[in-house]
Amino acid sequence: MTRPHLPPRVLDVGAFVLCVATMLIELVRSEKGDPSTAGVVAVVAICLPVLVRRQHPELAITAAMVLLFGVTETTPIYQTIAVSPVVCAYALASLRGRRSFWFAPPSMLLVAYILATYSPHSLLDVDTARNLGLVVLPLALGVMAHDRRTMLAGLVERAETAERTREEETRRRVGEERLRIARDVHDVVAHAMVAINVQAGVGAHLLERDPERARGTLRDIKRVSGEALDDLRSMLGILRDPDDEDAPIRPTADLAALDDLRDGLAAAGVDVDIHIDPGAFPLPASIGSTGYRIVQEALTNVLRHAGTTTARVRVARADDRVLIEVEDDGTGTAPTDDSGSGNGVRGMRERATAAGGTLEAGPRPGGGWRVAASLPAGALT
């Protein structure tokens, strides 16, 4: 529970009243003389700087020190005469910090002069040291309060900066994850829709000529669409409630699952020759997933654009890199221009770059299209 804070003006008035009351009590109880109107006025006057010590600390402490002469001239007050200057000195040091120490030497000289003029004691008396200490002590305490406040403000600022940095990092990671999911969804949906489109065309063509093959095509469409839905559930599982244990999530596809792609394309009439070097494994999960998606997009482009019935996929390892190559001998429209800057190729290139690799795509000298990716695979274990 937080404590209520009084307005500064209320605190200033309270400090003023307390200073006046303290000095008047000593004045009334003093046995060295009766209170006078001039004495009461002097007491009120020396306490007035307390009201403006926050807004004008230098003016307040100067006025309080000068008005000491009026109190010593009109009243027999000795124990509480320094109340107002002490409060003003603390306020000055609390607001200005170490710079307020410039006020100590002239204040000590003024106090020494007042003691030499009005005090019955010698300047070498203990009473002199006590009064001079009332100059240095509030300044020191005020500087300590100022430094502590500055330190706390710095800690709060650093904590806020760290919090903002964490929030920015969280937003960046969320953005990257959304982009990754979007790419995966694109790859899965594009591959499945192209395969379904081709198979549906084949099925429509065979529906009357060869009903049995047409039914087989429809079964292939069902299988491909079902696999695509399973992949989508797997990729979007990260968005599910972590307490929801329904619909188990499939493992992330990697290069070891390329046979599934081959089976799906075979149903669409594309013969895919896949050769995977066993020495290419093991691979980090992120690299395996990236490689799989690159091959999937490349084969989807083959199905969509190449007008071919043959494609080749090669996966091998060279030192700390995994090399992926997808070629076809098609004669259809190329998916991009010669620079390989279309959306499909651009997505593959972005995937490779995000994983720390490179990707090249373009026409083959003998016809067809070639996609070659090089991804970091880490050291062999």
Short mmCIF file of the C-alpha atoms (twelve columns), coordinates in Angstrom:
data_MODEL
# 
_entry.id   MODEL 
# 
loop_
_atom_site.group_PDB 
_atom_site.id 
_atom_site.type_symbol 
_atom_site.label_atom_id 
_atom_site.label_alt_id 
_atom_site.label_comp_id 
_atom_site.label_asym_id 
_atom_site.label_seq_id 
_atom_site.Cartn_x 
_atom_site.Cartn_y 
_atom_site.Cartn_z 
_atom_site.pdbx_PDB_model_num 
ATOM 1   C CA . MET A 1   0.000   0.000   0.000   1 
ATOM 2   C CA . THR A 2   1.451   3.394   -0.996  1 
ATOM 3   C CA . ARG A 3   1.613   6.203   1.516   1 
ATOM 4   C CA . PRO A 4   -0.321  9.406   0.725   1 
ATOM 5   C CA . HIS A 5   1.919   12.345  -0.254  1 
ATOM 6   C CA . LEU A 6   1.122   15.821  1.017   1 
ATOM 7   C CA . PRO A 7   1.368   18.717  -1.445  1 
ATOM 8   C CA . PRO A 8   4.736   20.557  -1.285  1 
ATOM 9   C CA . ARG A 9   3.077   23.827  -0.264  1 
ATOM 10  C CA . VAL A 10  1.458   22.136  2.740   1 
ATOM 11  C CA . LEU A 11  4.858   20.773  3.787   1 
ATOM 12  C CA . ASP A 12  6.435   24.211  3.395   1 
ATOM 13  C CA . VAL A 13  3.785   25.852  5.581   1 
ATOM 14  C CA . GLY A 14  4.128   23.067  8.151   1 
ATOM 15  C CA . ALA A 15  7.922   23.529  8.280   1 
ATOM 16  C CA . PHE A 16  7.473   27.303  8.672   1 
ATOM 17  C CA . VAL A 17  4.971   26.906  11.528  1 
ATOM 18  C CA . LEU A 18  7.210   24.354  13.260  1 
ATOM 19  C CA . CYS A 19  10.252  26.636  13.055  1 
ATOM 20  C CA . VAL A 20  8.316   29.620  14.399  1 
ATOM 21  C CA . ALA A 21  6.781   27.536  17.197  1 
ATOM 22  C CA . THR A 22  10.160  26.100  18.221  1 
ATOM 23  C CA . MET A 23  11.808  29.518  18.468  1 
ATOM 24  C CA . LEU A 24  8.833   31.139  20.225  1 
ATOM 25  C CA . ILE A 25  8.772   28.392  22.850  1 
ATOM 26  C CA . GLU A 26  12.411  29.116  23.681  1 
ATOM 27  C CA . LEU A 27  11.683  32.851  23.658  1 
ATOM 28  C CA . VAL A 28  8.755   32.504  26.064  1 
ATOM 29  C CA . ARG A 29  10.625  30.126  28.395  1 
ATOM 30  C CA . SER A 30  13.813  32.182  28.432  1 
ATOM 31  C CA . GLU A 31  14.736  33.698  31.803  1 
ATOM 32  C CA . LYS A 32  17.044  36.280  30.235  1 
ATOM 33  C CA . GLY A 33  14.322  38.679  29.146  1 
ATOM 34  C CA . ASP A 34  10.636  39.126  28.328  1 
ATOM 35  C CA . PRO A 35  9.368   38.623  24.785  1 
ATOM 36  C CA . SER A 36  9.018   41.791  22.741  1 
ATOM 37  C CA . THR A 37  7.113   42.649  19.609  1 
ATOM 38  C CA . ALA A 38  10.374  43.224  17.766  1 
ATOM 39  C CA . GLY A 39  11.628  39.837  18.898  1 
ATOM 40  C CA . VAL A 40  8.484   38.047  17.683  1 
ATOM 41  C CA . VAL A 41  8.716   39.879  14.351  1 
ATOM 42  C CA . ALA A 42  12.387  38.860  14.060  1 
ATOM 43  C CA . VAL A 43  11.498  35.235  14.771  1 
ATOM 44  C CA . VAL A 44  8.750   35.206  12.128  1 
ATOM 45  C CA . ALA A 45  11.005  37.001  9.643   1 
ATOM 46  C CA . ILE A 46  13.910  34.523  9.944   1 
ATOM 47  C CA . CYS A 47  11.480  31.640  9.408   1 
ATOM 48  C CA . LEU A 48  9.881   33.107  6.266   1 
ATOM 49  C CA . PRO A 49  12.709  31.864  3.941   1 
ATOM 50  C CA . VAL A 50  11.576  28.307  4.786   1 
ATOM 51  C CA . LEU A 51  8.490   28.945  2.627   1 
ATOM 52  C CA . VAL A 52  10.546  29.564  -0.523  1 
ATOM 53  C CA . ARG A 53  13.469  27.198  0.069   1 
ATOM 54  C CA . ARG A 54  12.319  24.832  -2.727  1 
ATOM 55  C CA . GLN A 55  11.793  27.487  -5.391  1 
ATOM 56  C CA . HIS A 56  14.727  29.755  -4.497  1 
ATOM 57  C CA . PRO A 57  17.175  27.842  -2.271  1 
ATOM 58  C CA . GLU A 58  20.110  30.266  -2.676  1 
ATOM 59  C CA . LEU A 59  17.930  33.274  -1.809  1 
ATOM 60  C CA . ALA A 60  16.346  31.429  1.128   1 
ATOM 61  C CA . ILE A 61  19.643  30.447  2.807   1 
ATOM 62  C CA . THR A 62  21.139  33.905  2.253   1 
ATOM 63  C CA . ALA A 63  18.112  35.641  3.780   1 
ATOM 64  C CA . ALA A 64  18.044  33.237  6.747   1 
ATOM 65  C CA . MET A 65  21.738  33.843  7.504   1 
ATOM 66  C CA . VAL A 66  21.400  37.645  7.265   1 
ATOM 67  C CA . LEU A 67  18.284  37.675  9.473   1 
ATOM 68  C CA . LEU A 68  20.301  35.987  12.245  1 
ATOM 69  C CA . PHE A 69  21.483  39.492  13.173  1 
ATOM 70  C CA . GLY A 70  17.902  40.626  13.771  1 
ATOM 71  C CA . VAL A 71  17.194  37.686  16.104  1 
ATOM 72  C CA . THR A 72  20.405  38.144  18.114  1 
ATOM 73  C CA . GLU A 73  19.688  41.875  18.469  1 
ATOM 74  C CA . THR A 74  16.080  41.503  19.700  1 
ATOM 75  C CA . THR A 75  15.783  38.135  21.490  1 
ATOM 76  C CA . PRO A 76  17.650  35.984  24.016  1 
ATOM 77  C CA . ILE A 77  17.367  32.902  21.754  1 
ATOM 78  C CA . TYR A 78  20.478  30.723  21.533  1 
ATOM 79  C CA . GLN A 79  19.471  27.026  21.247  1 
ATOM 80  C CA . THR A 80  16.987  27.232  18.349  1 
ATOM 81  C CA . ILE A 81  18.302  30.283  16.521  1 
ATOM 82  C CA . ALA A 82  19.798  28.108  13.757  1 
ATOM 83  C CA . VAL A 83  16.599  26.161  12.970  1 
ATOM 84  C CA . SER A 84  15.623  28.152  9.878   1 
ATOM 85  C CA . PRO A 85  19.178  28.378  8.394   1 
ATOM 86  C CA . VAL A 86  19.665  24.626  8.934   1 
ATOM 87  C CA . VAL A 87  16.397  23.796  7.090   1 
ATOM 88  C CA . CYS A 88  17.298  26.148  4.232   1 
ATOM 89  C CA . ALA A 89  20.867  24.767  4.002   1 
ATOM 90  C CA . TYR A 90  19.567  21.198  3.747   1 
ATOM 91  C CA . ALA A 91  17.122  22.238  1.008   1 
ATOM 92  C CA . LEU A 92  19.932  23.971  -0.924  1 
ATOM 93  C CA . ALA A 93  22.209  20.912  -0.793  1 
ATOM 94  C CA . SER A 94  19.353  18.518  -1.574  1 
ATOM 95  C CA . LEU A 95  18.474  20.472  -4.708  1 
ATOM 96  C CA . ARG A 96  21.915  21.527  -5.927  1 
ATOM 97  C CA . GLY A 97  24.060  18.610  -4.779  1 
ATOM 98  C CA . ARG A 98  27.804  19.041  -4.285  1 
ATOM 99  C CA . ARG A 99  27.724  22.523  -5.790  1 
ATOM 100 C CA . SER A 100 26.132  23.748  -2.546  1 
ATOM 101 C CA . PHE A 101 29.412  23.343  -0.652  1 
ATOM 102 C CA . TRP A 102 30.486  26.739  -1.976  1 
ATOM 103 C CA . PHE A 103 28.105  28.160  0.628   1 
ATOM 104 C CA . ALA A 104 29.954  26.623  3.582   1 
ATOM 105 C CA . PRO A 105 32.991  28.977  3.847   1 
ATOM 106 C CA . PRO A 106 31.074  32.305  3.857   1 
ATOM 107 C CA . SER A 107 28.449  30.832  6.197   1 
ATOM 108 C CA . MET A 108 31.108  29.686  8.653   1 
ATOM 109 C CA . LEU A 109 32.736  33.121  8.576   1 
ATOM 110 C CA . LEU A 110 29.361  34.760  9.266   1 
ATOM 111 C CA . VAL A 111 28.640  32.394  12.160  1 
ATOM 112 C CA . ALA A 112 32.096  33.032  13.608  1 
ATOM 113 C CA . TYR A 113 31.497  36.790  13.387  1 
ATOM 114 C CA . ILE A 114 28.129  36.509  15.151  1 
ATOM 115 C CA . LEU A 115 29.647  34.364  17.892  1 
ATOM 116 C CA . ALA A 116 32.539  36.788  18.339  1 
ATOM 117 C CA . THR A 117 30.116  39.725  18.546  1 
ATOM 118 C CA . TYR A 118 27.228  38.372  20.606  1 
ATOM 119 C CA . SER A 119 28.415  35.231  22.424  1 
ATOM 120 C CA . PRO A 120 29.945  35.492  25.906  1 
ATOM 121 C CA . HIS A 121 32.118  32.465  25.106  1 
ATOM 122 C CA . SER A 122 35.523  32.415  23.451  1 
ATOM 123 C CA . LEU A 123 35.840  31.485  19.767  1 
ATOM 124 C CA . LEU A 124 37.970  28.526  20.872  1 
ATOM 125 C CA . ASP A 125 35.112  27.175  22.958  1 
ATOM 126 C CA . VAL A 126 33.228  23.959  22.202  1 
ATOM 127 C CA . ASP A 127 30.135  26.050  21.539  1 
ATOM 128 C CA . THR A 128 31.873  27.512  18.479  1 
ATOM 129 C CA . ALA A 129 32.581  24.070  17.038  1 
ATOM 130 C CA . ARG A 130 28.955  23.051  17.601  1 
ATOM 131 C CA . ASN A 131 27.617  26.099  15.749  1 
ATOM 132 C CA . LEU A 132 30.060  25.667  12.875  1 
ATOM 133 C CA . GLY A 133 28.988  22.037  12.671  1 
ATOM 134 C CA . LEU A 134 25.414  23.223  12.166  1 
ATOM 135 C CA . VAL A 135 26.647  24.791  8.931   1 
ATOM 136 C CA . VAL A 136 28.451  21.741  7.536   1 
ATOM 137 C CA . LEU A 137 26.114  18.955  8.739   1 
ATOM 138 C CA . PRO A 138 22.891  19.983  6.885   1 
ATOM 139 C CA . LEU A 139 24.906  20.577  3.721   1 
ATOM 140 C CA . ALA A 140 26.454  17.104  3.955   1 
ATOM 141 C CA . LEU A 141 23.099  15.452  4.669   1 
ATOM 142 C CA . GLY A 142 21.484  17.327  1.793   1 
ATOM 143 C CA . VAL A 143 24.224  16.268  -0.626  1 
ATOM 144 C CA . MET A 144 23.762  12.652  0.461   1 
ATOM 145 C CA . ALA A 145 20.015  12.913  -0.161  1 
ATOM 146 C CA . HIS A 146 20.650  14.480  -3.574  1 
ATOM 147 C CA . ASP A 147 23.113  11.744  -4.569  1 
ATOM 148 C CA . ARG A 148 20.770  9.008   -3.387  1 
ATOM 149 C CA . ARG A 149 17.887  10.501  -5.349  1 
ATOM 150 C CA . THR A 150 20.079  10.778  -8.439  1 
ATOM 151 C CA . MET A 151 21.225  7.173   -8.054  1 
ATOM 152 C CA . LEU A 152 17.646  5.921   -7.689  1 
ATOM 153 C CA . ALA A 153 16.587  7.922   -10.745 1 
ATOM 154 C CA . GLY A 154 19.431  6.345   -12.709 1 
ATOM 155 C CA . LEU A 155 18.411  2.874   -11.580 1 
ATOM 156 C CA . VAL A 156 14.800  3.518   -12.553 1 
ATOM 157 C CA . GLU A 157 15.887  4.842   -15.960 1 
ATOM 158 C CA . ARG A 158 18.098  1.820   -16.580 1 
ATOM 159 C CA . ALA A 159 15.286  -0.502  -15.529 1 
ATOM 160 C CA . GLU A 160 12.870  1.264   -17.890 1 
ATOM 161 C CA . THR A 161 15.438  1.100   -20.696 1 
ATOM 162 C CA . ALA A 162 15.964  -2.600  -20.065 1 
ATOM 163 C CA . GLU A 163 12.199  -3.149  -20.076 1 
ATOM 164 C CA . ARG A 164 11.840  -1.271  -23.367 1 
ATOM 165 C CA . THR A 165 14.703  -3.312  -24.815 1 
ATOM 166 C CA . ARG A 166 13.033  -6.555  -23.735 1 
ATOM 167 C CA . GLU A 167 9.736   -5.437  -25.250 1 
ATOM 168 C CA . GLU A 168 11.437  -4.486  -28.521 1 
ATOM 169 C CA . GLU A 169 13.281  -7.802  -28.598 1 
ATOM 170 C CA . THR A 170 10.014  -9.635  -27.913 1 
ATOM 171 C CA . ARG A 171 8.270   -7.757  -30.726 1 
ATOM 172 C CA . ARG A 172 11.176  -8.513  -33.065 1 
ATOM 173 C CA . ARG A 173 11.059  -12.214 -32.262 1 
ATOM 174 C CA . VAL A 174 7.282   -12.283 -32.639 1 
ATOM 175 C CA . GLY A 175 7.642   -10.617 -36.038 1 
ATOM 176 C CA . GLU A 176 10.269  -13.125 -37.106 1 
ATOM 177 C CA . GLU A 177 8.117   -16.027 -35.927 1 
ATOM 178 C CA . ARG A 178 5.103   -14.667 -37.788 1 
ATOM 179 C CA . LEU A 179 7.193   -14.347 -40.931 1 
ATOM 180 C CA . ARG A 180 8.458   -17.913 -40.519 1 
ATOM 181 C CA . ILE A 181 4.922   -19.224 -40.043 1 
ATOM 182 C CA . ALA A 182 3.723   -17.224 -43.043 1 
ATOM 183 C CA . ARG A 183 6.470   -18.712 -45.209 1 
ATOM 184 C CA . ASP A 184 5.700   -22.227 -44.011 1 
ATOM 185 C CA . VAL A 185 1.994   -21.742 -44.660 1 
ATOM 186 C CA . HIS A 186 2.791   -20.436 -48.138 1 
ATOM 187 C CA . ASP A 187 5.002   -23.419 -48.901 1 
ATOM 188 C CA . VAL A 188 2.547   -26.005 -47.633 1 
ATOM 189 C CA . VAL A 189 -0.552  -24.446 -49.187 1 
ATOM 190 C CA . ALA A 190 1.131   -23.646 -52.506 1 
ATOM 191 C CA . HIS A 191 2.561   -27.147 -52.836 1 
ATOM 192 C CA . ALA A 192 -0.712  -28.814 -51.875 1 
ATOM 193 C CA . MET A 193 -2.901  -26.587 -54.064 1 
ATOM 194 C CA . VAL A 194 -0.701  -27.031 -57.124 1 
ATOM 195 C CA . ALA A 195 -0.651  -30.801 -56.646 1 
ATOM 196 C CA . ILE A 196 -4.413  -30.891 -56.114 1 
ATOM 197 C CA . ASN A 197 -4.985  -28.677 -59.152 1 
ATOM 198 C CA . VAL A 198 -2.923  -30.941 -61.386 1 
ATOM 199 C CA . GLN A 199 -4.502  -34.100 -59.996 1 
ATOM 200 C CA . ALA A 200 -7.987  -32.651 -60.307 1 
ATOM 201 C CA . GLY A 201 -7.307  -31.900 -63.959 1 
ATOM 202 C CA . VAL A 202 -6.099  -35.446 -64.520 1 
ATOM 203 C CA . GLY A 203 -9.104  -36.851 -62.683 1 
ATOM 204 C CA . ALA A 204 -11.548 -34.781 -64.731 1 
ATOM 205 C CA . HIS A 205 -9.850  -35.974 -67.918 1 
ATOM 206 C CA . LEU A 206 -10.023 -39.637 -66.861 1 
ATOM 207 C CA . LEU A 207 -13.440 -39.562 -65.248 1 
ATOM 208 C CA . GLU A 208 -15.239 -41.069 -68.243 1 
ATOM 209 C CA . ARG A 209 -12.335 -42.841 -69.986 1 
ATOM 210 C CA . ASP A 210 -10.900 -44.630 -66.958 1 
ATOM 211 C CA . PRO A 211 -13.091 -44.339 -63.844 1 
ATOM 212 C CA . GLU A 212 -10.763 -46.531 -61.774 1 
ATOM 213 C CA . ARG A 213 -7.773  -44.250 -62.364 1 
ATOM 214 C CA . ALA A 214 -9.996  -41.248 -61.739 1 
ATOM 215 C CA . ARG A 215 -10.945 -42.675 -58.340 1 
ATOM 216 C CA . GLY A 216 -7.246  -43.213 -57.623 1 
ATOM 217 C CA . THR A 217 -6.601  -39.559 -58.466 1 
ATOM 218 C CA . LEU A 218 -9.347  -38.481 -56.085 1 
ATOM 219 C CA . ARG A 219 -7.770  -40.618 -53.350 1 
ATOM 220 C CA . ASP A 220 -4.457  -38.886 -54.049 1 
ATOM 221 C CA . ILE A 221 -6.169  -35.498 -53.763 1 
ATOM 222 C CA . LYS A 222 -7.627  -36.553 -50.411 1 
ATOM 223 C CA . ARG A 223 -4.232  -37.741 -49.207 1 
ATOM 224 C CA . VAL A 224 -2.380  -34.587 -50.304 1 
ATOM 225 C CA . SER A 225 -4.997  -32.284 -48.782 1 
ATOM 226 C CA . GLY A 226 -4.949  -34.291 -45.545 1 
ATOM 227 C CA . GLU A 227 -1.159  -34.068 -45.315 1 
ATOM 228 C CA . ALA A 228 -1.343  -30.329 -45.968 1 
ATOM 229 C CA . LEU A 229 -3.868  -29.906 -43.164 1 
ATOM 230 C CA . ASP A 230 -1.668  -31.910 -40.801 1 
ATOM 231 C CA . ASP A 231 1.312   -29.713 -41.707 1 
ATOM 232 C CA . LEU A 232 -0.725  -26.572 -41.061 1 
ATOM 233 C CA . ARG A 233 -1.819  -27.887 -37.664 1 
ATOM 234 C CA . SER A 234 1.802   -28.638 -36.840 1 
ATOM 235 C CA . MET A 235 3.071   -25.194 -37.860 1 
ATOM 236 C CA . LEU A 236 0.247   -23.300 -36.188 1 
ATOM 237 C CA . GLY A 237 0.445   -25.378 -33.023 1 
ATOM 238 C CA . ILE A 238 2.623   -22.666 -31.492 1 
ATOM 239 C CA . LEU A 239 -0.443  -20.425 -31.489 1 
ATOM 240 C CA . ARG A 240 -2.506  -22.882 -29.482 1 
ATOM 241 C CA . ASP A 241 -3.165  -22.642 -25.780 1 
ATOM 242 C CA . PRO A 242 -0.272  -24.463 -24.061 1 
ATOM 243 C CA . ASP A 243 -2.799  -26.113 -21.709 1 
ATOM 244 C CA . ASP A 244 -4.749  -27.530 -24.675 1 
ATOM 245 C CA . GLU A 245 -3.511  -31.076 -25.172 1 
ATOM 246 C CA . ASP A 246 -5.888  -31.967 -28.003 1 
ATOM 247 C CA . ALA A 247 -4.742  -32.552 -31.598 1 
ATOM 248 C CA . PRO A 248 -1.118  -33.632 -31.119 1 
ATOM 249 C CA . ILE A 249 1.404   -31.698 -33.193 1 
ATOM 250 C CA . ARG A 250 3.446   -33.470 -35.846 1 
ATOM 251 C CA . PRO A 251 7.224   -33.164 -35.823 1 
ATOM 252 C CA . THR A 252 8.680   -30.450 -38.041 1 
ATOM 253 C CA . ALA A 253 9.424   -31.742 -41.547 1 
ATOM 254 C CA . ASP A 254 13.103  -31.981 -42.494 1 
ATOM 255 C CA . LEU A 255 15.264  -33.282 -45.326 1 
ATOM 256 C CA . ALA A 256 14.798  -36.853 -44.159 1 
ATOM 257 C CA . ALA A 257 11.107  -36.615 -45.125 1 
ATOM 258 C CA . LEU A 258 11.634  -35.837 -48.813 1 
ATOM 259 C CA . ASP A 259 10.154  -39.203 -49.783 1 
ATOM 260 C CA . ASP A 260 6.719   -37.839 -48.876 1 
ATOM 261 C CA . LEU A 261 7.178   -35.060 -51.436 1 
ATOM 262 C CA . ARG A 262 8.208   -37.597 -54.059 1 
ATOM 263 C CA . ASP A 263 5.094   -39.688 -53.445 1 
ATOM 264 C CA . GLY A 264 2.820   -36.653 -53.701 1 
ATOM 265 C CA . LEU A 265 4.376   -35.464 -56.962 1 
ATOM 266 C CA . ALA A 266 4.339   -38.977 -58.432 1 
ATOM 267 C CA . ALA A 267 0.541   -38.961 -58.063 1 
ATOM 268 C CA . ALA A 268 0.513   -35.705 -60.039 1 
ATOM 269 C CA . GLY A 269 2.548   -37.280 -62.841 1 
ATOM 270 C CA . VAL A 270 6.019   -35.933 -61.959 1 
ATOM 271 C CA . ASP A 271 8.832   -38.432 -61.489 1 
ATOM 272 C CA . VAL A 272 11.235  -37.150 -58.834 1 
ATOM 273 C CA . ASP A 273 14.640  -38.775 -58.380 1 
ATOM 274 C CA . ILE A 274 15.909  -38.116 -54.858 1 
ATOM 275 C CA . HIS A 275 19.445  -38.887 -53.770 1 
ATOM 276 C CA . ILE A 276 20.429  -38.076 -50.174 1 
ATOM 277 C CA . ASP A 277 23.987  -38.653 -49.035 1 
ATOM 278 C CA . PRO A 278 23.835  -40.367 -45.618 1 
ATOM 279 C CA . GLY A 279 26.931  -38.390 -44.649 1 
ATOM 280 C CA . ALA A 280 24.888  -35.190 -44.778 1 
ATOM 281 C CA . PHE A 281 23.357  -36.011 -41.409 1 
ATOM 282 C CA . PRO A 282 22.929  -35.151 -38.597 1 
ATOM 283 C CA . LEU A 283 21.688  -31.606 -39.214 1 
ATOM 284 C CA . PRO A 284 20.388  -28.931 -36.840 1 
ATOM 285 C CA . ALA A 285 16.588  -28.981 -36.756 1 
ATOM 286 C CA . SER A 286 16.314  -25.458 -38.145 1 
ATOM 287 C CA . ILE A 287 18.600  -26.282 -41.092 1 
ATOM 288 C CA . GLY A 288 16.751  -29.513 -41.848 1 
ATOM 289 C CA . SER A 289 13.414  -27.673 -41.834 1 
ATOM 290 C CA . THR A 290 14.778  -24.846 -44.002 1 
ATOM 291 C CA . GLY A 291 16.213  -27.327 -46.507 1 
ATOM 292 C CA . TYR A 292 12.927  -29.223 -46.692 1 
ATOM 293 C CA . ARG A 293 10.938  -26.052 -47.360 1 
ATOM 294 C CA . ILE A 294 13.385  -24.973 -50.082 1 
ATOM 295 C CA . VAL A 295 13.048  -28.349 -51.837 1 
ATOM 296 C CA . GLN A 296 9.269   -28.240 -51.414 1 
ATOM 297 C CA . GLU A 297 9.026   -24.779 -53.015 1 
ATOM 298 C CA . ALA A 298 11.409  -25.743 -55.822 1 
ATOM 299 C CA . LEU A 299 9.365   -28.859 -56.633 1 
ATOM 300 C CA . THR A 300 6.149   -26.855 -56.428 1 
ATOM 301 C CA . ASN A 301 7.601   -24.525 -59.082 1 
ATOM 302 C CA . VAL A 302 8.458   -27.578 -61.171 1 
ATOM 303 C CA . LEU A 303 4.879   -28.773 -60.942 1 
ATOM 304 C CA . ARG A 304 3.461   -25.326 -61.611 1 
ATOM 305 C CA . HIS A 305 5.719   -24.057 -64.397 1 
ATOM 306 C CA . ALA A 306 8.082   -26.610 -65.870 1 
ATOM 307 C CA . GLY A 307 5.733   -28.747 -67.946 1 
ATOM 308 C CA . THR A 308 8.026   -31.650 -67.165 1 
ATOM 309 C CA . THR A 309 7.725   -35.183 -65.896 1 
ATOM 310 C CA . THR A 310 11.212  -35.483 -64.399 1 
ATOM 311 C CA . ALA A 311 13.025  -33.694 -61.577 1 
ATOM 312 C CA . ARG A 312 16.131  -34.494 -59.572 1 
ATOM 313 C CA . VAL A 313 16.946  -33.647 -55.947 1 
ATOM 314 C CA . ARG A 314 20.449  -34.029 -54.519 1 
ATOM 315 C CA . VAL A 315 21.449  -33.507 -50.878 1 
ATOM 316 C CA . ALA A 316 25.131  -33.782 -49.949 1 
ATOM 317 C CA . ARG A 317 27.611  -32.418 -47.470 1 
ATOM 318 C CA . ALA A 318 30.812  -30.443 -48.031 1 
ATOM 319 C CA . ASP A 319 32.728  -29.783 -44.815 1 
ATOM 320 C CA . ASP A 320 30.414  -27.694 -42.634 1 
ATOM 321 C CA . ARG A 321 27.839  -26.993 -45.375 1 
ATOM 322 C CA . VAL A 322 24.894  -28.988 -46.640 1 
ATOM 323 C CA . LEU A 323 24.375  -28.628 -50.389 1 
ATOM 324 C CA . ILE A 324 20.896  -28.949 -51.894 1 
ATOM 325 C CA . GLU A 325 20.250  -29.071 -55.618 1 
ATOM 326 C CA . VAL A 326 16.927  -29.338 -57.447 1 
ATOM 327 C CA . GLU A 327 16.895  -29.627 -61.248 1 
ATOM 328 C CA . ASP A 328 14.291  -30.307 -63.888 1 
ATOM 329 C CA . ASP A 329 14.410  -30.740 -67.657 1 
ATOM 330 C CA . GLY A 330 11.185  -28.913 -68.322 1 
ATOM 331 C CA . THR A 331 10.342  -26.749 -71.267 1 
ATOM 332 C CA . GLY A 332 7.541   -24.722 -69.747 1 
ATOM 333 C CA . THR A 333 7.492   -21.108 -68.603 1 
ATOM 334 C CA . ALA A 334 10.199  -20.333 -66.074 1 
ATOM 335 C CA . PRO A 335 8.973   -19.314 -62.626 1 
ATOM 336 C CA . THR A 336 11.040  -16.128 -62.644 1 
ATOM 337 C CA . ASP A 337 13.287  -14.083 -64.852 1 
ATOM 338 C CA . ASP A 338 16.954  -14.943 -65.269 1 
ATOM 339 C CA . SER A 339 17.861  -13.249 -62.002 1 
ATOM 340 C CA . GLY A 340 15.556  -15.506 -60.061 1 
ATOM 341 C CA . SER A 341 13.657  -12.649 -58.432 1 
ATOM 342 C CA . GLY A 342 10.099  -14.015 -58.427 1 
ATOM 343 C CA . ASN A 343 8.087   -14.524 -55.248 1 
ATOM 344 C CA . GLY A 344 8.780   -18.260 -55.046 1 
ATOM 345 C CA . VAL A 345 12.518  -17.916 -55.575 1 
ATOM 346 C CA . ARG A 346 12.619  -14.847 -53.369 1 
ATOM 347 C CA . GLY A 347 11.001  -16.797 -50.555 1 
ATOM 348 C CA . MET A 348 13.549  -19.615 -50.940 1 
ATOM 349 C CA . ARG A 349 16.398  -17.108 -50.962 1 
ATOM 350 C CA . GLU A 350 15.057  -15.371 -47.844 1 
ATOM 351 C CA . ARG A 351 14.866  -18.721 -46.072 1 
ATOM 352 C CA . ALA A 352 18.445  -19.576 -47.007 1 
ATOM 353 C CA . THR A 353 19.729  -16.138 -45.970 1 
ATOM 354 C CA . ALA A 354 17.879  -16.263 -42.640 1 
ATOM 355 C CA . ALA A 355 19.595  -19.600 -41.921 1 
ATOM 356 C CA . GLY A 356 23.010  -18.139 -42.797 1 
ATOM 357 C CA . GLY A 357 23.248  -19.754 -46.240 1 
ATOM 358 C CA . THR A 358 22.971  -18.827 -49.902 1 
ATOM 359 C CA . LEU A 359 20.717  -19.788 -52.789 1 
ATOM 360 C CA . GLU A 360 21.046  -19.616 -56.553 1 
ATOM 361 C CA . ALA A 361 18.243  -20.163 -59.045 1 
ATOM 362 C CA . GLY A 362 18.179  -19.902 -62.807 1 
ATOM 363 C CA . PRO A 363 17.884  -21.684 -66.160 1 
ATOM 364 C CA . ARG A 364 20.149  -24.624 -66.906 1 
ATOM 365 C CA . PRO A 365 22.413  -24.417 -69.978 1 
ATOM 366 C CA . GLY A 366 20.827  -27.551 -71.448 1 
ATOM 367 C CA . GLY A 367 17.260  -26.504 -70.657 1 
ATOM 368 C CA . GLY A 368 15.151  -26.696 -67.557 1 
ATOM 369 C CA . TRP A 369 15.648  -24.975 -64.225 1 
ATOM 370 C CA . ARG A 370 18.114  -25.348 -61.374 1 
ATOM 371 C CA . VAL A 371 17.931  -24.330 -57.735 1 
ATOM 372 C CA . ALA A 372 21.078  -24.726 -55.605 1 
ATOM 373 C CA . ALA A 373 21.258  -23.898 -51.899 1 
ATOM 374 C CA . SER A 374 24.175  -24.002 -49.497 1 
ATOM 375 C CA . LEU A 375 23.279  -24.026 -45.785 1 
ATOM 376 C CA . PRO A 376 25.468  -24.115 -42.663 1 
ATOM 377 C CA . ALA A 377 25.360  -27.570 -41.150 1 
ATOM 378 C CA . GLY A 378 27.847  -27.298 -38.283 1 
ATOM 379 C CA . ALA A 379 30.733  -29.621 -37.536 1 
ATOM 380 C CA . LEU A 380 30.297  -33.353 -37.837 1 
ATOM 381 C CA . THR A 381 29.870  -35.163 -34.558 1 
# 
